[in-house]
Amino acid sequence: MRRSHLSLLLAALAVTASAGCGGGATDSAASSEASSSASAPAAQASGQDRAWMRKIHMGGLAEIHAARLAQDKGSTEVVKSLGGTFVKDYDSLDDQLVHAAERHGVHLPAELSTAEQKKAAALEEAARARFDSRFLKATAQAHKQAITATKREIKKGSAPEIVSLARTTLPSLESHMAMLREVDGS
């Protein structure tokens, strides 16, 4: 039974990895909108828009760091594969986010906050036997926060380009969360 769960999860990971962050058709629409926005002046980003961009960017930096650790330090192929998927997806999302931030004059931090640095150090220092469970727990918690923030941006954001980016990001975050639940439950 457990083996079939792992096979199912690996198949889901493969599908998600091939689709990329947010899905193929949606990403093209977001890219078209983003490139047309690049030539037109960007709508003013509200405090909500700016807060979401910073939160998702900072969370993305932390997730990329943790996911790279999972690729190197994970004790199971499932965790290593999750790490690879998350690195690819968050790199793609962060590229889109950075470009949108530039167009809207939003400054995004270049490195992890002190709190995120402490969390990263704790994960790095985790014994190999405990790494997988700590990675899964920390990543699930970060995804819950990102999903909540993204839903808030979709409802309360004001800049169309940023709200659109949030809409294309949400399915990927929810897909990641489902993968994390599947792995944690197996």
PDB file of C-alpha atoms in Angstrom:
ATOM      1  CA  MET A   1       0.000   0.000   0.000  1.00  0.00           C
ATOM      2  CA  ARG A   2       2.756   2.431   0.964  1.00  0.00           C
ATOM      3  CA  ARG A   3       4.621   1.632  -2.235  1.00  0.00           C
ATOM      4  CA  SER A   4       1.569   2.562  -4.325  1.00  0.00           C
ATOM      5  CA  HIS A   5       1.325   5.890  -2.452  1.00  0.00           C
ATOM      6  CA  LEU A   6       4.963   6.616  -3.254  1.00  0.00           C
ATOM      7  CA  SER A   7       4.458   5.649  -6.903  1.00  0.00           C
ATOM      8  CA  LEU A   8       1.414   7.894  -7.101  1.00  0.00           C
ATOM      9  CA  LEU A   9       3.308  10.754  -5.485  1.00  0.00           C
ATOM     10  CA  LEU A  10       6.275  10.370  -7.814  1.00  0.00           C
ATOM     11  CA  ALA A  11       3.894  10.419 -10.780  1.00  0.00           C
ATOM     12  CA  ALA A  12       2.257  13.583  -9.412  1.00  0.00           C
ATOM     13  CA  LEU A  13       5.688  15.148  -8.936  1.00  0.00           C
ATOM     14  CA  ALA A  14       6.602  14.361 -12.525  1.00  0.00           C
ATOM     15  CA  VAL A  15       3.400  15.949 -13.813  1.00  0.00           C
ATOM     16  CA  THR A  16       3.872  19.029 -11.635  1.00  0.00           C
ATOM     17  CA  ALA A  17       7.518  19.376 -12.596  1.00  0.00           C
ATOM     18  CA  SER A  18       6.693  19.190 -16.278  1.00  0.00           C
ATOM     19  CA  ALA A  19       3.886  21.735 -15.878  1.00  0.00           C
ATOM     20  CA  GLY A  20       6.063  24.181 -13.961  1.00  0.00           C
ATOM     21  CA  CYS A  21       4.860  26.705 -11.421  1.00  0.00           C
ATOM     22  CA  GLY A  22       1.217  27.553 -11.952  1.00  0.00           C
ATOM     23  CA  GLY A  23       0.624  25.491 -15.103  1.00  0.00           C
ATOM     24  CA  GLY A  24       1.513  25.920 -18.757  1.00  0.00           C
ATOM     25  CA  ALA A  25      -1.407  27.793 -20.321  1.00  0.00           C
ATOM     26  CA  THR A  26      -1.875  30.071 -17.354  1.00  0.00           C
ATOM     27  CA  ASP A  27       1.815  30.982 -17.308  1.00  0.00           C
ATOM     28  CA  SER A  28       1.652  31.983 -20.977  1.00  0.00           C
ATOM     29  CA  ALA A  29      -1.301  34.238 -20.269  1.00  0.00           C
ATOM     30  CA  ALA A  30       0.518  35.771 -17.317  1.00  0.00           C
ATOM     31  CA  SER A  31       3.647  36.191 -19.437  1.00  0.00           C
ATOM     32  CA  SER A  32       1.660  37.899 -22.208  1.00  0.00           C
ATOM     33  CA  GLU A  33       0.026  40.193 -19.720  1.00  0.00           C
ATOM     34  CA  ALA A  34       3.354  40.881 -18.016  1.00  0.00           C
ATOM     35  CA  SER A  35       5.127  41.693 -21.293  1.00  0.00           C
ATOM     36  CA  SER A  36       2.331  43.988 -22.410  1.00  0.00           C
ATOM     37  CA  SER A  37       2.512  45.611 -18.979  1.00  0.00           C
ATOM     38  CA  ALA A  38       6.228  46.180 -19.449  1.00  0.00           C
ATOM     39  CA  SER A  39       5.556  48.660 -22.244  1.00  0.00           C
ATOM     40  CA  ALA A  40       2.580  50.319 -20.536  1.00  0.00           C
ATOM     41  CA  PRO A  41       2.901  52.139 -17.238  1.00  0.00           C
ATOM     42  CA  ALA A  42       2.176  49.797 -14.331  1.00  0.00           C
ATOM     43  CA  ALA A  43      -0.872  50.398 -12.156  1.00  0.00           C
ATOM     44  CA  GLN A  44      -0.004  51.727  -8.732  1.00  0.00           C
ATOM     45  CA  ALA A  45       0.758  48.894  -6.303  1.00  0.00           C
ATOM     46  CA  SER A  46      -1.149  49.183  -3.038  1.00  0.00           C
ATOM     47  CA  GLY A  47       0.260  48.399   0.379  1.00  0.00           C
ATOM     48  CA  GLN A  48      -1.456  45.004   0.105  1.00  0.00           C
ATOM     49  CA  ASP A  49       0.226  44.331  -3.260  1.00  0.00           C
ATOM     50  CA  ARG A  50       3.635  45.350  -1.925  1.00  0.00           C
ATOM     51  CA  ALA A  51       3.253  43.274   1.249  1.00  0.00           C
ATOM     52  CA  TRP A  52       2.260  40.187  -0.748  1.00  0.00           C
ATOM     53  CA  MET A  53       5.179  40.550  -3.140  1.00  0.00           C
ATOM     54  CA  ARG A  54       7.665  40.889  -0.284  1.00  0.00           C
ATOM     55  CA  LYS A  55       6.164  37.976   1.660  1.00  0.00           C
ATOM     56  CA  ILE A  56       6.113  35.632  -1.326  1.00  0.00           C
ATOM     57  CA  HIS A  57       9.621  36.688  -2.397  1.00  0.00           C
ATOM     58  CA  MET A  58      11.068  36.166   1.084  1.00  0.00           C
ATOM     59  CA  GLY A  59       9.210  32.881   1.448  1.00  0.00           C
ATOM     60  CA  GLY A  60      10.434  31.839  -1.984  1.00  0.00           C
ATOM     61  CA  LEU A  61      14.047  32.550  -1.078  1.00  0.00           C
ATOM     62  CA  ALA A  62      13.652  30.443   2.071  1.00  0.00           C
ATOM     63  CA  GLU A  63      11.887  27.655   0.149  1.00  0.00           C
ATOM     64  CA  ILE A  64      14.584  27.554  -2.531  1.00  0.00           C
ATOM     65  CA  HIS A  65      17.240  27.263   0.166  1.00  0.00           C
ATOM     66  CA  ALA A  66      15.326  24.497   1.981  1.00  0.00           C
ATOM     67  CA  ALA A  67      14.549  22.692  -1.283  1.00  0.00           C
ATOM     68  CA  ARG A  68      18.214  22.676  -2.288  1.00  0.00           C
ATOM     69  CA  LEU A  69      19.020  21.200   1.104  1.00  0.00           C
ATOM     70  CA  ALA A  70      16.348  18.548   0.508  1.00  0.00           C
ATOM     71  CA  GLN A  71      17.980  17.627  -2.796  1.00  0.00           C
ATOM     72  CA  ASP A  72      21.329  17.133  -1.038  1.00  0.00           C
ATOM     73  CA  LYS A  73      20.359  15.985   2.432  1.00  0.00           C
ATOM     74  CA  GLY A  74      17.035  14.206   1.977  1.00  0.00           C
ATOM     75  CA  SER A  75      17.094  10.578   3.027  1.00  0.00           C
ATOM     76  CA  THR A  76      14.328   9.469   0.636  1.00  0.00           C
ATOM     77  CA  GLU A  77      13.915   9.879  -3.101  1.00  0.00           C
ATOM     78  CA  VAL A  78      10.488  11.441  -2.530  1.00  0.00           C
ATOM     79  CA  VAL A  79      11.952  14.283  -0.429  1.00  0.00           C
ATOM     80  CA  LYS A  80      14.807  14.773  -2.893  1.00  0.00           C
ATOM     81  CA  SER A  81      12.306  14.895  -5.750  1.00  0.00           C
ATOM     82  CA  LEU A  82      10.128  17.403  -3.872  1.00  0.00           C
ATOM     83  CA  GLY A  83      13.232  19.529  -3.426  1.00  0.00           C
ATOM     84  CA  GLY A  84      13.894  19.497  -7.163  1.00  0.00           C
ATOM     85  CA  THR A  85      10.303  20.395  -7.991  1.00  0.00           C
ATOM     86  CA  PHE A  86      10.223  23.231  -5.458  1.00  0.00           C
ATOM     87  CA  VAL A  87      13.525  24.718  -6.654  1.00  0.00           C
ATOM     88  CA  LYS A  88      12.304  24.757 -10.262  1.00  0.00           C
ATOM     89  CA  ASP A  89       8.877  26.168  -9.402  1.00  0.00           C
ATOM     90  CA  TYR A  90      10.093  28.833  -6.990  1.00  0.00           C
ATOM     91  CA  ASP A  91      12.881  29.962  -9.309  1.00  0.00           C
ATOM     92  CA  SER A  92      10.256  30.492 -12.023  1.00  0.00           C
ATOM     93  CA  LEU A  93       7.844  32.273  -9.680  1.00  0.00           C
ATOM     94  CA  ASP A  94      10.562  34.490  -8.237  1.00  0.00           C
ATOM     95  CA  ASP A  95      11.671  35.575 -11.720  1.00  0.00           C
ATOM     96  CA  GLN A  96       8.117  36.679 -12.487  1.00  0.00           C
ATOM     97  CA  LEU A  97       7.795  38.338  -9.098  1.00  0.00           C
ATOM     98  CA  VAL A  98      11.063  40.271  -9.409  1.00  0.00           C
ATOM     99  CA  HIS A  99      10.109  41.588 -12.866  1.00  0.00           C
ATOM    100  CA  ALA A 100       6.659  42.656 -11.644  1.00  0.00           C
ATOM    101  CA  ALA A 101       8.223  44.321  -8.603  1.00  0.00           C
ATOM    102  CA  GLU A 102      10.607  46.272 -10.830  1.00  0.00           C
ATOM    103  CA  ARG A 103       7.711  47.493 -12.988  1.00  0.00           C
ATOM    104  CA  HIS A 104       5.815  48.602  -9.869  1.00  0.00           C
ATOM    105  CA  GLY A 105       8.774  50.140  -8.052  1.00  0.00           C
ATOM    106  CA  VAL A 106       8.645  47.590  -5.216  1.00  0.00           C
ATOM    107  CA  HIS A 107      11.964  46.898  -3.508  1.00  0.00           C
ATOM    108  CA  LEU A 108      12.454  43.210  -2.707  1.00  0.00           C
ATOM    109  CA  PRO A 109      15.107  42.090  -0.207  1.00  0.00           C
ATOM    110  CA  ALA A 110      18.101  40.271  -1.635  1.00  0.00           C
ATOM    111  CA  GLU A 111      18.630  37.888   1.267  1.00  0.00           C
ATOM    112  CA  LEU A 112      16.784  36.026   3.981  1.00  0.00           C
ATOM    113  CA  SER A 113      15.565  37.844   7.069  1.00  0.00           C
ATOM    114  CA  THR A 114      17.284  37.083  10.381  1.00  0.00           C
ATOM    115  CA  ALA A 115      14.381  34.840  11.423  1.00  0.00           C
ATOM    116  CA  GLU A 116      14.518  32.916   8.118  1.00  0.00           C
ATOM    117  CA  GLN A 117      18.313  32.601   8.435  1.00  0.00           C
ATOM    118  CA  LYS A 118      17.834  30.979  11.868  1.00  0.00           C
ATOM    119  CA  LYS A 119      15.254  28.550  10.478  1.00  0.00           C
ATOM    120  CA  ALA A 120      17.578  27.711   7.578  1.00  0.00           C
ATOM    121  CA  ALA A 121      20.491  27.109   9.947  1.00  0.00           C
ATOM    122  CA  ALA A 122      18.372  24.787  12.093  1.00  0.00           C
ATOM    123  CA  LEU A 123      17.370  22.816   9.012  1.00  0.00           C
ATOM    124  CA  GLU A 124      20.988  22.630   7.825  1.00  0.00           C
ATOM    125  CA  GLU A 125      22.081  21.327  11.223  1.00  0.00           C
ATOM    126  CA  ALA A 126      19.333  18.693  11.429  1.00  0.00           C
ATOM    127  CA  ALA A 127      20.660  15.170  11.569  1.00  0.00           C
ATOM    128  CA  ARG A 128      20.122  13.291   8.322  1.00  0.00           C
ATOM    129  CA  ALA A 129      17.661  10.931  10.039  1.00  0.00           C
ATOM    130  CA  ARG A 130      15.502  13.869  11.142  1.00  0.00           C
ATOM    131  CA  PHE A 131      15.958  16.063   8.106  1.00  0.00           C
ATOM    132  CA  ASP A 132      13.019  14.745   6.058  1.00  0.00           C
ATOM    133  CA  SER A 133      10.422  15.249   8.801  1.00  0.00           C
ATOM    134  CA  ARG A 134      11.757  18.717   9.669  1.00  0.00           C
ATOM    135  CA  PHE A 135      11.836  19.726   6.010  1.00  0.00           C
ATOM    136  CA  LEU A 136       8.274  18.505   5.426  1.00  0.00           C
ATOM    137  CA  LYS A 137       6.963  20.244   8.555  1.00  0.00           C
ATOM    138  CA  ALA A 138       8.713  23.567   7.843  1.00  0.00           C
ATOM    139  CA  THR A 139       7.759  23.531   4.175  1.00  0.00           C
ATOM    140  CA  ALA A 140       4.111  22.717   4.908  1.00  0.00           C
ATOM    141  CA  GLN A 141       3.935  25.571   7.414  1.00  0.00           C
ATOM    142  CA  ALA A 142       5.488  27.991   4.909  1.00  0.00           C
ATOM    143  CA  HIS A 143       3.039  26.869   2.204  1.00  0.00           C
ATOM    144  CA  LYS A 144       0.045  27.405   4.514  1.00  0.00           C
ATOM    145  CA  GLN A 145       1.201  30.967   5.135  1.00  0.00           C
ATOM    146  CA  ALA A 146       1.861  31.589   1.440  1.00  0.00           C
ATOM    147  CA  ILE A 147      -1.568  30.233   0.455  1.00  0.00           C
ATOM    148  CA  THR A 148      -3.291  32.456   3.014  1.00  0.00           C
ATOM    149  CA  ALA A 149      -1.344  35.523   1.854  1.00  0.00           C
ATOM    150  CA  THR A 150      -2.007  34.724  -1.807  1.00  0.00           C
ATOM    151  CA  LYS A 151      -5.757  34.322  -1.277  1.00  0.00           C
ATOM    152  CA  ARG A 152      -5.735  37.674   0.530  1.00  0.00           C
ATOM    153  CA  GLU A 153      -3.900  39.276  -2.408  1.00  0.00           C
ATOM    154  CA  ILE A 154      -6.441  37.860  -4.873  1.00  0.00           C
ATOM    155  CA  LYS A 155      -9.312  39.341  -2.831  1.00  0.00           C
ATOM    156  CA  LYS A 156      -7.768  42.645  -1.732  1.00  0.00           C
ATOM    157  CA  GLY A 157      -4.985  43.456  -4.200  1.00  0.00           C
ATOM    158  CA  SER A 158      -5.411  46.445  -6.488  1.00  0.00           C
ATOM    159  CA  ALA A 159      -2.749  46.230  -9.232  1.00  0.00           C
ATOM    160  CA  PRO A 160      -4.133  43.917 -11.950  1.00  0.00           C
ATOM    161  CA  GLU A 161      -0.725  42.485 -12.898  1.00  0.00           C
ATOM    162  CA  ILE A 162       0.085  41.564  -9.292  1.00  0.00           C
ATOM    163  CA  VAL A 163      -3.365  40.085  -8.632  1.00  0.00           C
ATOM    164  CA  SER A 164      -3.006  38.066 -11.841  1.00  0.00           C
ATOM    165  CA  LEU A 165       0.368  36.781 -10.663  1.00  0.00           C
ATOM    166  CA  ALA A 166      -1.236  35.765  -7.359  1.00  0.00           C
ATOM    167  CA  ARG A 167      -3.979  33.925  -9.270  1.00  0.00           C
ATOM    168  CA  THR A 168      -1.442  31.984 -11.326  1.00  0.00           C
ATOM    169  CA  THR A 169       0.624  31.253  -8.210  1.00  0.00           C
ATOM    170  CA  LEU A 170      -2.176  29.857  -6.037  1.00  0.00           C
ATOM    171  CA  PRO A 171      -2.721  26.555  -7.919  1.00  0.00           C
ATOM    172  CA  SER A 172       0.988  25.780  -7.705  1.00  0.00           C
ATOM    173  CA  LEU A 173       1.087  26.487  -3.965  1.00  0.00           C
ATOM    174  CA  GLU A 174      -1.978  24.301  -3.436  1.00  0.00           C
ATOM    175  CA  SER A 175      -0.434  21.537  -5.547  1.00  0.00           C
ATOM    176  CA  HIS A 176       2.760  21.701  -3.483  1.00  0.00           C
ATOM    177  CA  MET A 177       0.685  21.516  -0.301  1.00  0.00           C
ATOM    178  CA  ALA A 178      -1.131  18.418  -1.582  1.00  0.00           C
ATOM    179  CA  MET A 179       2.223  16.776  -2.362  1.00  0.00           C
ATOM    180  CA  LEU A 180       3.504  17.587   1.114  1.00  0.00           C
ATOM    181  CA  ARG A 181       0.383  16.108   2.720  1.00  0.00           C
ATOM    182  CA  GLU A 182       0.702  12.971   0.608  1.00  0.00           C
ATOM    183  CA  VAL A 183       4.339  12.451   1.576  1.00  0.00           C
ATOM    184  CA  ASP A 184       3.693  13.213   5.239  1.00  0.00           C
ATOM    185  CA  GLY A 185       0.746  10.790   5.268  1.00  0.00           C
ATOM    186  CA  SER A 186       2.636   7.904   3.670  1.00  0.00           C
TER     187      SER A 186
END
